[in-house]
Amino acid sequence: MSTRSVAGPCDTARISSARRISASVWGGSVRRKPGFARLALAVGSLLLGALGTSAFAQEKPAGFGLEAVTARAKALADAPYVAPVSNLPDVFGKMQFFDYQKMQPRRERFVWSELETPFKLAFYHQGMQFNTPVKINEIVDGAAQEIPYDPGRFDFGDLHFDREQTSKLGWAGFRVTYPINRPGKDDEIMSLLGASYFRVIGKDQIYGLSGRGLAIDTGLPIAEEFPAFREFWIRRPAPSDKSLTFYALLDSPRATGAYQFTLTPGSETGLEVKARLFLRAGATPTNFGIAPLTSMFLYGPNQPPAAQNFRPAIHDSNGLAIHAGDGRWLWRPLNNPAMVTVSSFETKNPKGFGLLQRGREFSRYEDLKDRYDLRPSAWIEPTNDWGKGQVRLVEIPTADETNDNIVAYWAPDTLPAPGQAMPFDYRIRWTMDEPSILGDGLSQAWQTMRTKGEVYQSNLIRADDGTLAFLVDFKGPSLRELPPEAPVTARVGANDNVAIVGTELQPHPAIKGWRLTYRIKVKDPTKPAELQAALELGPRVLTETWSLQLPPLPPAKFAKETERYLNLFKVIE
């Protein structure tokens, strides 16, 4: 595992990959709402562009599928990249978010409304930065036919513009509905809008983190590249179908790709993904991110807010979980750092990784509006050979909860020659049952709390001893049945930038687990500090490895923010 900070000013193109707006039944302020996908401000490319469309007007080969889309992706990779050109008139291109959210799909015009299938389709309209159309096709009996743009599928509210102008526009993306919560009620369960972003939910969940098709040069002090889905092909489902399958063509200056998605709604919704990726000639991306996830972490018990807030935590995810190829399990609590930080975890053929929202009690969030307690975790499980590489975590500073500042993805160690297919197959579980992810009967690091270190004085009053302390609560099946007197031990470690002052391990009867108190001093806060801990009973490992990073402070801020760095309990003037 390695960690590095990205020095220098944050590149605006890269940081904007984390920017999000929400669009749902939409209401009011620029906030994320259940029901619509997050819009990425840096998108700029939901594209059809100058790609010739005459050959794509109608597909009639039997059994249209991934092979056909892969052939298109290969042909794109063999040709020079053609940047998309906006087709938006000013009234749409200069549209503000408040007006964009007024363009709502008409429920009576959802695709497949007349069919006996529980799946329905609705579309997003072009506008704002979504300035080039994405083509959407329906596959029926093995043949693909374009679903032509029709402004009659939208309610434009009180917007005033020349209605003839809409005939020149197109779709920006689409959403899938399904009666996941109760029969007869169409709930949105998947949204695809903005570059290669998508969001998925299961029963009783609301939208939180996002998936992406591909990430290129994310987390570097250079401009990030945003591959985009240019075209979709969606199979018309039969009445008895429990899953929906669709395909996507991805394009960007340095890579192309063909994707097959199979969406299966349920108490946790599953998404099977088959990706076939190609590099263009001369492409040398520094970071090539497979199965990327994008989320938000503002603060939580492991990093309290600088100012008082009635909400104890604000995040869509609070940790990165990794199941390494050799069977090890790791839990990395997330940070909102002072500067961009990238952590890498090397492994071969990872068994899984994901951004999780551990802790479902409403009292952890106390937010009736945004309901962070109902936002799903996303767990990725490769289903073919991924070889050697790294799970990378990018943490970006954010001042508020409207920014997606967390990215996790798989980075292969080597890439093939341009034009050679890279197959990456995986499934994504969108779940609120995080304990079920952890295998081998292990227990999890259930919560991490940060505080000032303290000791008992002779008068039994606790006193600050000048250290920083982390309280880590472990719970799960391997600990649940152990008696309080069981000789459980904590294996702890830290990098050279940490002085371990002391540790204490004690039973935690309230959760039928154990609590580790870990007191440290950071030698140089301008450098990363790494802590690790796991519980053992003799030779038996009882828990995953808790691996926390204290991100570095920029040197210029060190003198002013030392106290804030150590406890983060008061506002620095």
Coordinates of C-alpha atoms in Angstrom, one line a residue:
M1 CA 0.0 0.0 0.0
S2 CA 1.3 3.4 -0.9
T3 CA 0.0 6.9 -0.3
R4 CA 0.9 10.2 -2.0
S5 CA -0.4 13.7 -2.1
V6 CA -0.9 15.6 -5.3
A7 CA 1.0 18.8 -4.8
G8 CA 0.2 22.1 -6.4
P9 CA -3.2 23.6 -7.3
C10 CA -6.0 21.2 -8.1
D11 CA -6.7 21.1 -11.8
T12 CA -10.2 22.5 -12.4
A13 CA -11.0 19.9 -15.1
R14 CA -10.1 17.1 -12.7
I15 CA -11.8 18.5 -9.7
S16 CA -15.0 19.1 -11.7
S17 CA -15.3 15.3 -12.2
A18 CA -16.4 15.3 -8.6
R19 CA -18.9 18.0 -9.0
R20 CA -22.6 17.1 -8.8
I21 CA -25.9 18.6 -9.2
S22 CA -29.1 16.7 -8.6
A23 CA -32.2 16.4 -10.6
S24 CA -35.3 14.6 -9.3
V25 CA -38.8 15.6 -8.8
W26 CA -36.4 18.3 -8.5
G27 CA -37.6 20.9 -6.1
G28 CA -35.7 24.0 -5.3
S29 CA -32.1 24.2 -4.4
V30 CA -29.1 22.5 -6.0
R31 CA -29.2 19.4 -3.9
R32 CA -29.2 15.7 -4.5
K33 CA -32.6 14.2 -4.4
P34 CA -33.8 10.7 -4.7
G35 CA -35.0 9.9 -8.1
F36 CA -32.5 11.3 -10.6
A37 CA -28.9 10.9 -11.4
R38 CA -26.2 13.3 -10.4
L39 CA -25.1 15.6 -13.1
A40 CA -21.4 15.9 -13.5
L41 CA -20.4 19.5 -14.3
A42 CA -17.3 18.5 -16.1
V43 CA -19.1 16.2 -18.4
G44 CA -19.1 18.2 -21.6
S45 CA -19.5 15.0 -23.4
L46 CA -22.7 12.9 -23.6
L47 CA -21.9 12.6 -27.1
L48 CA -22.9 11.6 -30.5
G49 CA -20.6 14.2 -32.0
A50 CA -19.5 14.2 -35.6
L51 CA -19.6 10.4 -35.7
G52 CA -21.4 9.4 -38.8
T53 CA -25.0 8.3 -38.0
S54 CA -26.2 6.9 -41.3
A55 CA -24.8 3.5 -40.6
F56 CA -26.4 3.4 -37.2
A57 CA -29.9 4.2 -38.2
Q58 CA -31.2 0.7 -37.9
E59 CA -29.5 -2.6 -36.9
K60 CA -31.0 -5.8 -38.3
P61 CA -28.5 -8.6 -37.5
A62 CA -29.9 -11.5 -35.6
G63 CA -29.0 -11.5 -32.0
F64 CA -27.6 -8.0 -31.8
G65 CA -25.4 -7.9 -28.7
L66 CA -22.0 -7.2 -27.1
E67 CA -20.0 -8.5 -30.1
A68 CA -21.7 -5.9 -32.4
V69 CA -20.9 -3.0 -30.0
T70 CA -17.4 -4.3 -29.5
A71 CA -16.8 -4.2 -33.3
R72 CA -18.0 -0.5 -33.2
A73 CA -15.6 0.3 -30.3
K74 CA -12.7 -1.3 -32.1
A75 CA -13.5 0.7 -35.3
L76 CA -13.6 3.9 -33.2
A77 CA -10.3 3.1 -31.6
D78 CA -8.7 2.6 -35.0
A79 CA -9.9 6.0 -36.2
P80 CA -8.8 9.5 -35.0
Y81 CA -10.9 10.9 -32.2
V82 CA -13.6 13.3 -33.3
A83 CA -14.7 15.8 -30.6
P84 CA -18.4 16.4 -30.3
V85 CA -19.9 19.7 -31.3
S86 CA -22.7 21.2 -29.3
N87 CA -26.1 21.5 -31.1
L88 CA -27.8 23.6 -28.3
P89 CA -29.3 27.0 -29.0
D90 CA -28.5 29.6 -26.4
V91 CA -31.9 29.2 -24.6
F92 CA -30.8 25.6 -23.7
G93 CA -27.1 26.0 -23.5
K94 CA -27.3 29.0 -21.1
M95 CA -30.1 27.4 -19.1
Q96 CA -29.7 27.6 -15.3
F97 CA -30.3 24.5 -13.2
F98 CA -33.6 25.8 -11.8
D99 CA -35.0 25.9 -15.4
Y100 CA -33.4 22.6 -16.5
Q101 CA -35.1 20.8 -13.7
K102 CA -38.5 21.9 -15.1
M103 CA -38.1 19.6 -18.1
Q104 CA -39.7 16.5 -16.7
P105 CA -40.7 13.3 -18.6
R106 CA -44.4 12.7 -19.1
R107 CA -45.3 9.5 -17.2
E108 CA -47.9 8.5 -19.8
R109 CA -45.2 8.6 -22.5
F110 CA -42.7 6.3 -20.8
V111 CA -41.4 3.6 -23.2
W112 CA -43.1 0.2 -22.8
S113 CA -46.1 1.7 -20.9
E114 CA -48.4 -0.2 -23.2
L115 CA -46.6 -3.5 -22.6
E116 CA -47.0 -6.1 -19.8
T117 CA -43.5 -5.6 -18.4
P118 CA -42.6 -4.1 -15.0
F119 CA -39.7 -2.2 -16.6
K120 CA -40.3 1.3 -18.1
L121 CA -37.9 3.9 -19.8
A122 CA -37.9 7.6 -19.5
F123 CA -35.4 10.2 -20.9
Y124 CA -33.4 13.2 -19.9
H125 CA -33.5 16.3 -22.1
Q126 CA -30.5 18.2 -23.4
G127 CA -29.6 21.4 -21.6
M128 CA -26.8 23.2 -19.7
Q129 CA -23.6 21.2 -20.1
F130 CA -25.5 18.3 -21.6
N131 CA -25.1 19.9 -25.0
T132 CA -24.7 17.0 -27.5
P133 CA -27.2 14.2 -28.0
V134 CA -26.8 10.6 -27.0
K135 CA -28.4 8.1 -29.3
I136 CA -30.7 5.5 -27.8
N137 CA -31.9 2.4 -29.6
E138 CA -34.4 -0.4 -28.7
I139 CA -33.6 -4.0 -29.5
V140 CA -36.6 -6.1 -30.6
D141 CA -36.3 -9.6 -32.0
G142 CA -32.6 -9.2 -32.4
A143 CA -32.8 -6.0 -34.4
A144 CA -32.0 -2.5 -33.1
Q145 CA -34.1 0.5 -34.0
E146 CA -33.4 4.1 -32.9
I147 CA -35.9 5.6 -30.5
P148 CA -36.3 9.0 -32.2
Y149 CA -36.2 12.2 -30.1
D150 CA -39.7 13.4 -29.4
P151 CA -40.2 16.6 -27.3
G152 CA -43.8 15.4 -26.7
R153 CA -42.3 13.0 -24.1
F154 CA -41.5 16.0 -21.9
D155 CA -43.5 18.5 -19.8
F156 CA -41.6 21.8 -20.2
G157 CA -43.5 23.5 -17.4
D158 CA -43.5 27.3 -17.7
L159 CA -40.4 27.5 -19.9
H160 CA -40.7 30.0 -22.7
F161 CA -38.8 29.3 -25.9
D162 CA -39.4 28.6 -29.6
R163 CA -40.8 25.1 -29.5
E164 CA -39.5 24.5 -33.0
Q165 CA -36.0 24.6 -31.5
T166 CA -36.6 21.4 -29.6
S167 CA -37.0 19.5 -32.8
K168 CA -33.3 19.9 -33.4
L169 CA -32.2 18.5 -30.1
G170 CA -32.1 15.0 -28.6
W171 CA -31.8 12.8 -25.5
A172 CA -29.2 13.5 -22.9
G173 CA -29.6 10.1 -21.1
F174 CA -32.2 7.8 -19.8
R175 CA -33.6 6.2 -16.6
V176 CA -35.2 2.9 -15.8
T177 CA -38.3 2.5 -13.6
Y178 CA -39.6 -0.7 -11.8
P179 CA -42.1 -1.3 -9.0
I180 CA -39.4 -2.2 -6.5
N181 CA -41.1 -0.9 -3.4
R182 CA -44.7 -1.9 -4.0
P183 CA -46.7 -3.4 -6.8
G184 CA -48.1 -0.9 -9.3
K185 CA -45.8 2.0 -8.4
D186 CA -43.0 2.7 -10.9
D187 CA -39.9 3.7 -8.9
E188 CA -36.7 4.9 -10.6
I189 CA -34.0 2.3 -10.0
M190 CA -31.3 3.4 -12.5
S191 CA -30.2 6.6 -14.0
L192 CA -27.6 7.2 -16.8
L193 CA -26.7 10.9 -17.3
G194 CA -23.3 12.6 -17.7
A195 CA -20.2 11.2 -19.4
S196 CA -20.2 7.5 -18.3
Y197 CA -21.9 8.1 -14.9
F198 CA -24.8 5.9 -13.6
R199 CA -26.6 5.4 -10.4
V200 CA -28.6 2.4 -9.1
I201 CA -30.8 1.7 -6.1
G202 CA -32.6 -1.3 -4.6
K203 CA -35.7 -1.6 -2.4
D204 CA -36.1 1.2 0.2
Q205 CA -32.9 2.9 -1.0
I206 CA -32.3 6.4 -2.4
Y207 CA -29.6 7.6 -4.7
G208 CA -26.2 8.1 -3.3
L209 CA -22.8 7.2 -4.9
S210 CA -22.4 6.8 -8.6
G211 CA -20.7 4.2 -10.9
R212 CA -18.8 5.1 -14.0
G213 CA -17.8 3.3 -17.1
L214 CA -14.1 4.3 -17.1
A215 CA -11.9 6.9 -15.4
I216 CA -8.7 8.2 -17.1
D217 CA -6.1 10.2 -15.2
T218 CA -8.2 10.7 -12.2
G219 CA -6.4 12.2 -9.1
L220 CA -3.5 13.7 -11.0
P221 CA -2.4 17.3 -11.2
I222 CA -3.3 17.3 -14.9
A223 CA -6.6 17.5 -16.7
E224 CA -8.8 14.4 -16.2
E225 CA -10.2 12.8 -19.3
F226 CA -14.0 12.0 -19.2
P227 CA -14.9 9.0 -21.5
A228 CA -18.6 9.2 -22.4
F229 CA -21.3 6.9 -23.5
R230 CA -22.2 7.9 -27.0
E231 CA -24.9 5.4 -27.8
F232 CA -27.1 2.9 -26.0
W233 CA -29.0 -0.2 -27.2
I234 CA -31.7 -1.5 -24.8
R235 CA -33.4 -4.9 -25.1
R236 CA -37.2 -4.8 -24.9
P237 CA -38.0 -7.0 -21.9
A238 CA -40.6 -9.8 -22.0
P239 CA -43.4 -9.7 -19.4
S240 CA -41.7 -12.5 -17.4
D241 CA -38.2 -10.9 -17.4
K242 CA -36.7 -10.2 -14.0
S243 CA -33.7 -8.4 -15.6
L244 CA -33.1 -5.7 -18.1
T245 CA -30.1 -5.9 -20.5
F246 CA -28.6 -2.9 -22.5
Y247 CA -25.4 -2.1 -24.2
A248 CA -23.3 1.1 -24.4
L249 CA -20.6 2.5 -26.7
L250 CA -18.0 4.6 -25.0
D251 CA -15.6 7.0 -26.6
S252 CA -12.9 9.4 -25.5
P253 CA -9.7 10.9 -26.9
R254 CA -7.5 8.0 -25.8
A255 CA -9.9 5.0 -25.4
T256 CA -13.1 3.4 -26.5
G257 CA -15.2 0.7 -25.1
A258 CA -18.2 -1.6 -25.5
Y259 CA -20.4 -2.4 -22.4
Q260 CA -23.1 -4.9 -21.6
F261 CA -25.2 -4.2 -18.5
T262 CA -27.7 -6.5 -17.0
L263 CA -29.8 -4.9 -14.3
T264 CA -31.6 -7.1 -11.8
P265 CA -33.7 -5.1 -9.2
G266 CA -34.4 -6.5 -5.7
S267 CA -33.8 -5.9 -2.0
E268 CA -30.3 -5.2 -3.3
T269 CA -30.1 -4.5 -7.0
G270 CA -27.4 -6.2 -9.0
L271 CA -25.7 -4.9 -12.1
E272 CA -23.7 -7.3 -14.2
V273 CA -21.1 -5.6 -16.4
K274 CA -19.0 -6.8 -19.3
A275 CA -16.6 -4.3 -20.6
R276 CA -14.4 -4.5 -23.7
L277 CA -11.9 -1.6 -23.8
F278 CA -9.5 -0.4 -26.4
L279 CA -6.7 2.2 -26.4
R280 CA -6.3 4.5 -29.4
A281 CA -2.9 4.7 -31.1
G282 CA -0.4 6.8 -29.2
A283 CA -2.5 6.7 -26.0
T284 CA -0.5 6.6 -22.8
P285 CA -2.8 7.3 -19.9
T286 CA -1.1 7.5 -16.5
N287 CA -4.2 6.3 -14.7
F288 CA -6.6 3.9 -16.4
G289 CA -9.5 3.3 -13.9
I290 CA -11.6 0.2 -14.3
A291 CA -15.0 -0.1 -12.5
P292 CA -14.7 3.4 -11.0
L293 CA -17.0 4.5 -8.1
T294 CA -17.6 8.2 -7.2
S295 CA -18.9 9.3 -3.8
M296 CA -19.0 12.0 -1.2
F297 CA -17.5 12.3 2.2
L298 CA -17.7 15.6 4.0
Y299 CA -17.2 14.6 7.7
G300 CA -18.0 11.9 10.2
P301 CA -16.9 10.6 13.6
N302 CA -13.4 9.8 12.3
Q303 CA -13.1 13.4 11.1
P304 CA -15.5 15.7 12.9
P305 CA -16.6 19.0 11.4
A306 CA -14.8 22.2 12.1
A307 CA -18.1 24.0 12.9
Q308 CA -21.0 22.7 14.9
N309 CA -23.7 20.9 13.0
F310 CA -26.8 19.0 14.2
R311 CA -25.9 16.2 11.8
P312 CA -23.2 13.9 13.3
A313 CA -22.1 12.8 9.8
I314 CA -22.6 13.8 6.2
H315 CA -21.4 11.3 3.6
D316 CA -22.7 8.9 0.9
S317 CA -19.9 6.5 1.8
N318 CA -17.6 6.3 4.9
G319 CA -15.0 3.8 3.8
L320 CA -13.3 1.8 1.1
A321 CA -13.4 -2.0 1.6
I322 CA -11.0 -4.3 -0.3
H323 CA -10.9 -8.1 -0.5
A324 CA -7.5 -8.8 -1.9
G325 CA -6.6 -11.6 -4.2
D326 CA -4.7 -13.4 -1.4
G327 CA -7.8 -13.4 0.8
R328 CA -6.9 -10.4 3.0
W329 CA -9.7 -7.9 4.0
L330 CA -9.0 -4.2 4.5
W331 CA -11.2 -1.3 5.7
R332 CA -10.0 2.2 4.9
P333 CA -12.1 5.0 6.5
L334 CA -12.5 8.0 4.2
N335 CA -11.2 11.5 4.7
N336 CA -12.0 15.0 3.5
P337 CA -8.3 16.0 3.1
A338 CA -6.7 19.4 3.0
M339 CA -5.2 18.6 -0.5
V340 CA -5.8 15.8 -3.0
T341 CA -4.5 12.5 -1.8
V342 CA -4.1 9.2 -3.7
S343 CA -3.7 5.9 -2.0
S344 CA -2.8 2.6 -3.8
F345 CA -3.4 -0.9 -2.6
E346 CA -1.5 -3.5 -4.6
T347 CA -3.0 -7.0 -5.3
K348 CA -3.4 -9.6 -8.0
N349 CA -6.9 -10.6 -9.2
P350 CA -8.9 -8.7 -6.5
K351 CA -11.8 -10.6 -5.2
G352 CA -13.7 -7.4 -4.5
F353 CA -13.7 -3.7 -3.6
G354 CA -16.2 -1.0 -3.0
L355 CA -17.3 2.2 -1.3
L356 CA -19.5 1.4 1.6
Q357 CA -21.9 3.2 3.9
R358 CA -21.4 1.4 7.2
G359 CA -23.8 2.3 10.0
R360 CA -27.5 2.4 9.1
E361 CA -28.9 3.9 12.3
F362 CA -30.8 7.2 11.6
S363 CA -29.1 8.6 14.7
R364 CA -25.8 8.5 12.9
Y365 CA -27.0 11.2 10.4
E366 CA -30.1 12.9 11.9
D367 CA -31.0 14.3 8.4
L368 CA -34.7 14.0 7.5
K369 CA -34.2 15.7 4.1
D370 CA -31.3 13.9 2.6
R371 CA -31.6 10.5 4.4
Y372 CA -27.9 9.4 4.2
D373 CA -29.0 6.3 6.2
L374 CA -30.8 5.1 3.1
R375 CA -28.0 5.5 0.6
P376 CA -26.6 2.2 -0.8
S377 CA -23.1 0.8 -0.7
A378 CA -21.6 -0.4 -4.0
W379 CA -19.5 -3.6 -3.9
I380 CA -17.7 -4.7 -7.0
E381 CA -16.7 -8.4 -7.6
P382 CA -14.6 -9.2 -10.7
T383 CA -15.8 -12.3 -12.6
N384 CA -12.8 -12.8 -14.9
D385 CA -9.0 -12.5 -14.6
W386 CA -7.9 -8.9 -13.8
G387 CA -4.3 -9.7 -13.3
K388 CA -1.9 -7.5 -11.3
G389 CA -2.8 -4.0 -10.4
Q390 CA -3.9 -1.6 -7.6
V391 CA -7.1 -0.5 -6.0
R392 CA -6.7 3.3 -5.9
L393 CA -8.5 5.7 -3.7
V394 CA -8.6 9.4 -4.6
E395 CA -9.7 11.8 -1.9
I396 CA -10.4 15.4 -2.9
P397 CA -11.0 18.4 -0.6
T398 CA -14.6 19.7 -0.5
A399 CA -16.2 22.4 1.5
D400 CA -19.8 21.1 1.2
E401 CA -21.8 18.1 0.4
T402 CA -22.7 19.0 -3.2
N403 CA -19.3 17.8 -4.4
D404 CA -18.4 14.2 -5.1
N405 CA -14.9 14.2 -3.7
I406 CA -14.1 10.4 -3.4
V407 CA -13.2 8.1 -6.3
A408 CA -12.2 4.4 -6.1
Y409 CA -11.1 2.2 -9.1
W410 CA -8.9 -0.6 -10.3
A411 CA -5.7 0.3 -12.1
P412 CA -4.1 -2.6 -14.0
D413 CA -0.3 -2.6 -13.9
T414 CA 0.1 -3.0 -17.6
L415 CA -2.0 -2.1 -20.6
P416 CA -2.0 -3.9 -24.0
A417 CA -1.1 -2.4 -27.3
P418 CA -3.6 0.1 -28.9
G419 CA -6.4 -1.7 -30.6
Q420 CA -6.1 -4.9 -28.5
A421 CA -9.3 -5.6 -26.5
M422 CA -9.1 -5.5 -22.7
P423 CA -12.0 -7.6 -21.2
F424 CA -13.1 -6.7 -17.7
D425 CA -16.2 -8.4 -16.3
Y426 CA -17.7 -7.7 -12.9
R427 CA -20.8 -7.4 -10.9
I428 CA -21.9 -4.5 -8.7
R429 CA -24.1 -5.0 -5.6
W430 CA -26.1 -1.9 -4.6
T431 CA -26.8 -2.9 -1.0
M432 CA -27.6 -1.7 2.5
D433 CA -26.5 -5.1 4.0
E434 CA -22.9 -4.3 4.4
P435 CA -22.1 -7.1 6.9
S436 CA -23.0 -9.7 4.2
I437 CA -20.1 -8.5 2.1
L438 CA -17.5 -9.4 4.6
G439 CA -16.7 -13.2 4.2
D440 CA -14.7 -15.8 6.1
G441 CA -16.7 -15.2 9.3
L442 CA -14.7 -12.1 10.0
S443 CA -15.8 -9.1 12.0
Q444 CA -15.8 -5.6 10.7
A445 CA -14.5 -2.3 11.9
W446 CA -18.0 -1.0 12.6
Q447 CA -17.1 2.5 13.4
T448 CA -14.1 4.8 13.9
M449 CA -14.2 7.8 16.3
R450 CA -11.6 10.5 16.6
T451 CA -10.9 12.4 19.8
K452 CA -8.2 14.1 21.9
G453 CA -6.1 11.5 23.8
E454 CA -6.7 11.4 27.6
V455 CA -5.6 9.8 30.8
Y456 CA -7.1 9.3 34.2
Q457 CA -5.6 11.5 36.9
S458 CA -5.3 10.4 40.5
N459 CA -8.5 12.2 41.3
L460 CA -10.2 10.1 38.5
I461 CA -10.8 13.2 36.3
R462 CA -9.8 12.6 32.7
A463 CA -7.2 14.9 31.4
D464 CA -6.0 15.7 27.8
D465 CA -2.5 14.2 27.4
G466 CA -1.6 15.9 24.2
T467 CA -2.1 12.9 22.0
L468 CA -4.6 12.1 19.3
A469 CA -6.8 9.1 19.8
F470 CA -8.9 6.8 17.6
L471 CA -11.6 4.5 19.1
V472 CA -12.3 1.6 16.7
D473 CA -15.3 -0.6 17.5
F474 CA -15.2 -4.1 16.0
K475 CA -18.3 -6.3 15.7
G476 CA -19.4 -9.4 13.8
P477 CA -19.7 -13.2 13.9
S478 CA -16.2 -14.0 15.0
L479 CA -16.5 -11.8 18.1
R480 CA -20.2 -12.2 18.9
E481 CA -19.9 -15.5 20.8
L482 CA -16.6 -14.9 22.5
P483 CA -16.7 -14.6 26.3
P484 CA -15.4 -11.3 27.8
E485 CA -12.4 -13.0 29.3
A486 CA -11.3 -14.4 25.8
P487 CA -7.6 -13.5 25.3
V488 CA -8.2 -11.3 22.2
T489 CA -5.2 -9.2 21.2
A490 CA -4.8 -6.2 18.9
R491 CA -2.1 -6.3 16.3
V492 CA -1.3 -2.6 15.6
G493 CA 1.1 -0.8 13.4
A494 CA 2.0 2.6 11.9
N495 CA 4.4 4.2 9.5
D496 CA 7.5 6.1 10.5
N497 CA 5.6 9.3 10.8
V498 CA 3.6 8.0 13.8
A499 CA 4.6 7.6 17.4
I500 CA 2.3 5.0 19.1
V501 CA 1.8 6.3 22.7
G502 CA -0.5 3.5 23.8
T503 CA -3.4 1.1 23.0
E504 CA -6.2 -0.4 25.0
L505 CA -8.5 -3.3 24.0
Q506 CA -11.6 -4.0 25.9
P507 CA -14.9 -6.0 25.4
H508 CA -17.8 -3.9 24.1
P509 CA -21.0 -5.6 25.5
A510 CA -23.3 -3.0 23.9
I511 CA -22.5 -4.3 20.4
K512 CA -21.2 -7.8 21.4
G513 CA -17.8 -6.8 20.1
W514 CA -14.6 -5.1 21.2
R515 CA -13.2 -1.6 21.3
L516 CA -9.7 -0.6 20.5
T517 CA -8.4 2.8 21.8
Y518 CA -5.3 3.8 19.8
R519 CA -3.3 6.9 21.1
I520 CA -0.7 8.4 18.8
K521 CA 1.4 11.5 18.1
V522 CA 2.1 12.6 14.5
K523 CA 5.7 13.6 14.0
D524 CA 5.3 15.7 10.9
P525 CA 1.7 16.7 10.0
T526 CA 2.9 17.8 6.5
K527 CA 3.4 14.1 5.7
P528 CA 0.9 11.2 5.6
A529 CA 0.4 9.2 8.8
E530 CA -0.8 5.6 8.4
L531 CA -2.3 3.4 11.2
Q532 CA -3.3 -0.2 11.0
A533 CA -5.0 -2.6 13.4
A534 CA -6.6 -6.1 13.5
L535 CA -7.9 -8.3 16.3
E536 CA -6.6 -11.8 16.8
L537 CA -7.2 -14.8 19.1
G538 CA -3.9 -16.7 19.1
P539 CA -3.0 -17.5 15.5
R540 CA -6.6 -16.8 14.3
V541 CA -7.4 -13.5 12.7
L542 CA -10.8 -12.3 13.9
T543 CA -11.3 -9.1 11.9
E544 CA -10.5 -7.3 8.7
T545 CA -7.5 -4.9 8.9
W546 CA -8.5 -1.4 9.8
S547 CA -6.2 1.0 7.8
L548 CA -6.6 4.7 8.5
Q549 CA -4.7 7.5 7.0
L550 CA -4.2 11.0 8.5
P551 CA -3.8 13.0 5.3
P552 CA -1.0 15.6 5.2
L553 CA -1.5 19.3 5.6
P554 CA 0.0 21.6 3.0
P555 CA 3.2 23.0 4.6
A556 CA 2.0 26.6 4.4
K557 CA -1.0 25.8 6.5
F558 CA 0.8 23.8 9.1
A559 CA 1.5 26.6 11.7
K560 CA -2.1 27.9 11.5
E561 CA -3.9 24.6 11.5
T562 CA -2.0 22.3 13.8
E563 CA -4.7 22.4 16.5
R564 CA -7.5 22.0 14.0
Y565 CA -5.6 19.0 12.5
L566 CA -5.3 17.3 15.9
N567 CA -8.9 17.6 17.1
L568 CA -11.1 19.5 14.6
F569 CA -13.5 20.5 17.3
K570 CA -13.4 24.3 17.0
V571 CA -13.4 26.8 14.1
I572 CA -10.0 28.4 13.3
E573 CA -10.5 32.2 13.0

